[in-house]
Amino acid sequence: MTARIGVVTFPGSLDDRDTQRAIRLAGAEPVALWHKDKDLHQVDAVVLCGGFSYGDYLRAGAIARFSPVMEPLIEQAKAGLPVLGICNGFQILTEAHLLPGGMLGNDHLHFICRDQKLRVENADTAWTTDYSAGQEINIPLKNMDGRYVADEYTLDKLEAEGRVAFRYLVHGAAVDGYGNPNGSLRDIAGITNEAGNVVGLMPHPEHAVEPLIGTGRTDGLPFFTSILKKLVNV
């Protein structure tokens, strides 16, 4: 049976079609979910894609968190449903308290769009098993509110429990994709919940799944092959 992975579209979503394509390339069936849906149509996993849901009014992800589709998503994520939040999706996951901390505007107060080098810190989540811990990857990044923040207790807890999933590679000057692009505390680019089924990150793996687009590499494809293997128990 083909795994079915839902992709939620909110008003202002930008990357839903790209995410559906990445899922299809990995070998799963993408299922379009609308923000007003009151159920998840029996999908096996869900991706909250990038964009500017509801225009990022109030705070990025703050309104989307109350969309009808989020009620079953929150309930099922707490019960183990795999959920991936990319960029705006990561912001929504923090607003929904499925992931700790929050997102603020970039410390330089500018929108940033570039290829970004990351280090995989946790290769044991539902979305990262096709990576290796310590692996360095190159993923496109584009955001205005990408600065991850949390109190020191939460940051220490994330570190101690191995829940920092990705970190920005900081080697000298912030050139050629290196460096912390937005002021995220402890260079955090992505995190996971305790169970490892919910993952959020700011860079966009769906833009790095084919050699002819994005970075010209396929460093983002393992997100989607990882979840497929988990769902079909390969």
GROMACS .gro file of C-alpha atoms in nm:
model
  234
    1MET     CA    1   0.000   0.000   0.000
    2THR     CA    2   0.132   0.345  -0.093
    3ALA     CA    3   0.197   0.578   0.198
    4ARG     CA    4  -0.022   0.889   0.194
    5ILE     CA    5   0.137   1.212   0.316
    6GLY     CA    6  -0.082   1.517   0.363
    7VAL     CA    7   0.035   1.869   0.273
    8VAL     CA    8  -0.164   2.149   0.436
    9THR     CA    9  -0.236   2.466   0.239
   10PHE     CA   10  -0.316   2.779   0.439
   11PRO     CA   11  -0.400   3.120   0.289
   12GLY     CA   12  -0.052   3.249   0.206
   13SER     CA   13   0.119   2.909   0.168
   14LEU     CA   14   0.385   2.916  -0.105
   15ASP     CA   15   0.552   2.578  -0.114
   16ASP     CA   16   0.266   2.329  -0.105
   17ARG     CA   17   0.311   2.221  -0.469
   18ASP     CA   18   0.687   2.187  -0.427
   19THR     CA   19   0.633   1.976  -0.117
   20GLN     CA   20   0.383   1.754  -0.297
   21ARG     CA   21   0.636   1.704  -0.575
   22ALA     CA   22   0.909   1.607  -0.327
   23ILE     CA   23   0.676   1.352  -0.168
   24ARG     CA   24   0.593   1.207  -0.509
   25LEU     CA   25   0.962   1.184  -0.603
   26ALA     CA   26   1.028   0.990  -0.282
   27GLY     CA   27   0.764   0.736  -0.382
   28ALA     CA   28   0.470   0.833  -0.159
   29GLU     CA   29   0.131   0.976  -0.249
   30PRO     CA   30   0.083   1.346  -0.166
   31VAL     CA   31  -0.263   1.438  -0.035
   32ALA     CA   32  -0.373   1.801  -0.048
   33LEU     CA   33  -0.523   1.919   0.281
   34TRP     CA   34  -0.704   2.254   0.311
   35HIS     CA   35  -0.679   2.473   0.621
   36LYS     CA   36  -1.055   2.446   0.674
   37ASP     CA   37  -1.057   2.065   0.669
   38LYS     CA   38  -1.183   1.924   0.996
   39ASP     CA   39  -1.015   1.588   0.948
   40LEU     CA   40  -0.689   1.466   0.796
   41HIS     CA   41  -0.848   1.225   0.547
   42GLN     CA   42  -0.665   0.927   0.695
   43VAL     CA   43  -0.316   1.030   0.586
   44ASP     CA   44  -0.014   0.856   0.733
   45ALA     CA   45   0.189   1.174   0.794
   46VAL     CA   46   0.153   1.550   0.746
   47VAL     CA   47   0.377   1.829   0.622
   48LEU     CA   48   0.312   2.192   0.713
   49CYS     CA   49   0.483   2.374   0.428
   50GLY     CA   50   0.649   2.711   0.397
   51GLY     CA   51   0.498   3.046   0.312
   52PHE     CA   52   0.334   3.332   0.498
   53SER     CA   53   0.012   3.186   0.638
   54TYR     CA   54  -0.248   3.458   0.690
   55GLY     CA   55   0.017   3.712   0.588
   56ASP     CA   56   0.213   3.647   0.910
   57TYR     CA   57  -0.022   3.892   1.084
   58LEU     CA   58   0.012   3.913   1.463
   59ARG     CA   59   0.309   3.674   1.455
   60ALA     CA   60   0.430   3.416   1.205
   61GLY     CA   61   0.208   3.109   1.240
   62ALA     CA   62  -0.007   3.260   1.517
   63ILE     CA   63  -0.334   3.263   1.320
   64ALA     CA   64  -0.273   2.937   1.129
   65ARG     CA   65  -0.239   2.760   1.461
   66PHE     CA   66  -0.617   2.808   1.509
   67SER     CA   67  -0.722   2.683   1.165
   68PRO     CA   68  -0.975   2.394   1.176
   69VAL     CA   69  -0.722   2.147   1.035
   70MET     CA   70  -0.494   2.203   1.332
   71GLU     CA   71  -0.733   2.049   1.585
   72PRO     CA   72  -0.708   1.693   1.449
   73LEU     CA   73  -0.342   1.747   1.360
   74ILE     CA   74  -0.248   1.843   1.716
   75GLU     CA   75  -0.445   1.555   1.861
   76GLN     CA   76  -0.296   1.298   1.624
   77ALA     CA   77   0.059   1.437   1.648
   78LYS     CA   78   0.043   1.388   2.026
   79ALA     CA   79  -0.067   1.030   1.954
   80GLY     CA   80   0.233   0.966   1.726
   81LEU     CA   81   0.138   1.093   1.377
   82PRO     CA   82   0.457   1.203   1.198
   83VAL     CA   83   0.448   1.579   1.129
   84LEU     CA   84   0.711   1.790   0.953
   85GLY     CA   85   0.703   2.170   0.973
   86ILE     CA   86   0.910   2.355   0.714
   87CYS     CA   87   0.980   2.728   0.770
   88ASN     CA   88   0.630   2.871   0.828
   89GLY     CA   89   0.530   2.518   0.925
   90PHE     CA   90   0.798   2.522   1.196
   91GLN     CA   91   0.659   2.853   1.318
   92ILE     CA   92   0.309   2.703   1.331
   93LEU     CA   93   0.435   2.401   1.529
   94THR     CA   94   0.585   2.629   1.795
   95GLU     CA   95   0.265   2.835   1.811
   96ALA     CA   96   0.068   2.511   1.855
   97HIS     CA   97   0.308   2.402   2.131
   98LEU     CA   98   0.392   2.081   1.948
   99LEU     CA   99   0.751   2.205   1.959
  100PRO     CA  100   0.901   2.427   2.232
  101GLY     CA  101   1.037   2.778   2.189
  102GLY     CA  102   0.936   3.037   1.934
  103MET     CA  103   1.043   3.226   1.623
  104LEU     CA  104   1.134   3.596   1.604
  105GLY     CA  105   1.239   3.825   1.320
  106ASN     CA  106   1.589   3.777   1.181
  107ASP     CA  107   1.843   3.965   1.390
  108HIS     CA  108   1.950   4.171   1.087
  109LEU     CA  109   1.584   4.263   1.015
  110HIS     CA  110   1.605   4.155   0.651
  111PHE     CA  111   1.451   3.874   0.451
  112ILE     CA  112   1.718   3.620   0.366
  113CYS     CA  113   1.728   3.382   0.069
  114ARG     CA  114   2.035   3.166   0.008
  115ASP     CA  115   2.171   2.813   0.008
  116GLN     CA  116   2.246   2.717   0.367
  117LYS     CA  117   2.487   2.462   0.507
  118LEU     CA  118   2.356   2.252   0.797
  119ARG     CA  119   2.484   1.975   1.019
  120VAL     CA  120   2.251   1.686   1.099
  121GLU     CA  121   2.251   1.646   1.476
  122ASN     CA  122   1.978   1.384   1.518
  123ALA     CA  123   1.935   1.108   1.259
  124ASP     CA  124   1.688   0.907   1.467
  125THR     CA  125   1.364   1.101   1.410
  126ALA     CA  126   1.085   0.986   1.180
  127TRP     CA  127   1.206   1.238   0.920
  128THR     CA  128   1.586   1.201   0.942
  129THR     CA  129   1.679   0.831   0.942
  130ASP     CA  130   1.821   0.848   0.589
  131TYR     CA  131   2.083   1.093   0.715
  132SER     CA  132   2.381   1.022   0.938
  133ALA     CA  133   2.453   1.212   1.258
  134GLY     CA  134   2.717   1.472   1.183
  135GLN     CA  135   2.641   1.475   0.810
  136GLU     CA  136   2.675   1.815   0.643
  137ILE     CA  137   2.406   1.910   0.393
  138ASN     CA  138   2.315   2.209   0.178
  139ILE     CA  139   1.950   2.322   0.185
  140PRO     CA  140   1.786   2.644   0.055
  141LEU     CA  141   1.679   2.895   0.320
  142LYS     CA  142   1.429   3.181   0.279
  143ASN     CA  143   1.269   3.358   0.572
  144MET     CA  144   1.202   3.683   0.753
  145ASP     CA  145   1.117   3.540   1.095
  146GLY     CA  146   1.368   3.260   1.130
  147ARG     CA  147   1.537   3.334   1.462
  148TYR     CA  148   1.476   3.043   1.697
  149VAL     CA  149   1.456   3.145   2.062
  150ALA     CA  150   1.380   2.973   2.392
  151ASP     CA  151   1.471   3.019   2.758
  152GLU     CA  152   1.795   2.869   2.884
  153TYR     CA  153   1.619   2.582   3.061
  154THR     CA  154   1.446   2.477   2.735
  155LEU     CA  155   1.765   2.512   2.534
  156ASP     CA  156   1.960   2.303   2.784
  157LYS     CA  157   1.682   2.041   2.783
  158LEU     CA  158   1.685   2.022   2.402
  159GLU     CA  159   2.061   1.977   2.402
  160ALA     CA  160   2.064   1.719   2.681
  161GLU     CA  161   1.790   1.510   2.518
  162GLY     CA  162   1.942   1.524   2.169
  163ARG     CA  163   1.643   1.711   2.033
  164VAL     CA  164   1.837   1.964   1.828
  165ALA     CA  165   1.784   1.804   1.488
  166PHE     CA  166   1.981   2.047   1.270
  167ARG     CA  167   2.231   2.321   1.334
  168TYR     CA  168   2.363   2.596   1.110
  169LEU     CA  169   2.725   2.535   1.017
  170VAL     CA  170   2.935   2.819   1.149
  171HIS     CA  171   3.286   2.823   1.001
  172GLY     CA  172   3.435   3.171   1.000
  173ALA     CA  173   3.261   3.440   0.796
  174ALA     CA  174   2.898   3.403   0.695
  175VAL     CA  175   2.975   3.336   0.329
  176ASP     CA  176   2.912   3.046   0.093
  177GLY     CA  177   2.620   2.930   0.306
  178TYR     CA  178   2.816   2.914   0.630
  179GLY     CA  179   2.727   3.108   0.942
  180ASN     CA  180   2.415   3.166   1.149
  181PRO     CA  181   2.181   3.341   0.902
  182ASN     CA  182   1.922   3.479   1.144
  183GLY     CA  183   2.057   3.489   1.499
  184SER     CA  184   1.899   3.162   1.612
  185LEU     CA  185   2.015   3.073   1.961
  186ARG     CA  186   2.286   2.807   1.971
  187ASP     CA  187   2.278   2.801   1.588
  188ILE     CA  188   1.963   2.588   1.598
  189ALA     CA  189   1.807   2.531   1.255
  190GLY     CA  190   1.560   2.258   1.352
  191ILE     CA  191   1.434   2.059   1.650
  192THR     CA  192   1.224   1.754   1.731
  193ASN     CA  193   0.976   1.663   2.001
  194GLU     CA  194   1.054   1.400   2.262
  195ALA     CA  195   0.898   1.116   2.062
  196GLY     CA  196   1.079   1.208   1.739
  197ASN     CA  197   0.762   1.211   1.528
  198VAL     CA  198   0.735   1.592   1.508
  199VAL     CA  199   1.021   1.784   1.345
  200GLY     CA  200   1.048   2.150   1.252
  201LEU     CA  201   1.321   2.334   1.063
  202MET     CA  202   1.362   2.668   0.889
  203PRO     CA  203   1.545   2.563   0.566
  204HIS     CA  204   1.345   2.413   0.278
  205PRO     CA  205   1.432   2.050   0.193
  206GLU     CA  206   1.156   2.039  -0.071
  207HIS     CA  207   1.371   2.275  -0.281
  208ALA     CA  208   1.665   2.034  -0.281
  209VAL     CA  209   1.524   1.712  -0.423
  210GLU     CA  210   1.634   1.729  -0.788
  211PRO     CA  211   1.978   1.810  -0.931
  212LEU     CA  212   1.843   2.064  -1.181
  213ILE     CA  213   1.671   2.295  -0.931
  214GLY     CA  214   1.742   2.460  -0.596
  215THR     CA  215   2.096   2.390  -0.479
  216GLY     CA  216   2.163   2.156  -0.770
  217ARG     CA  217   2.184   1.874  -0.516
  218THR     CA  218   1.937   1.633  -0.359
  219ASP     CA  219   2.027   1.688   0.006
  220GLY     CA  220   1.662   1.747   0.097
  221LEU     CA  221   1.522   1.424  -0.046
  222PRO     CA  222   1.613   1.208   0.258
  223PHE     CA  223   1.346   1.388   0.462
  224PHE     CA  224   1.084   1.233   0.240
  225THR     CA  225   1.249   0.894   0.189
  226SER     CA  226   1.302   0.868   0.567
  227ILE     CA  227   0.935   0.904   0.646
  228LEU     CA  228   0.838   0.673   0.361
  229LYS     CA  229   1.062   0.398   0.498
  230LYS     CA  230   0.920   0.444   0.845
  231LEU     CA  231   0.563   0.424   0.719
  232VAL     CA  232   0.616   0.114   0.508
  233ASN     CA  233   0.866  -0.044   0.751
  234VAL     CA  234   1.137  -0.090   0.490
   0.00000   0.00000   0.00000
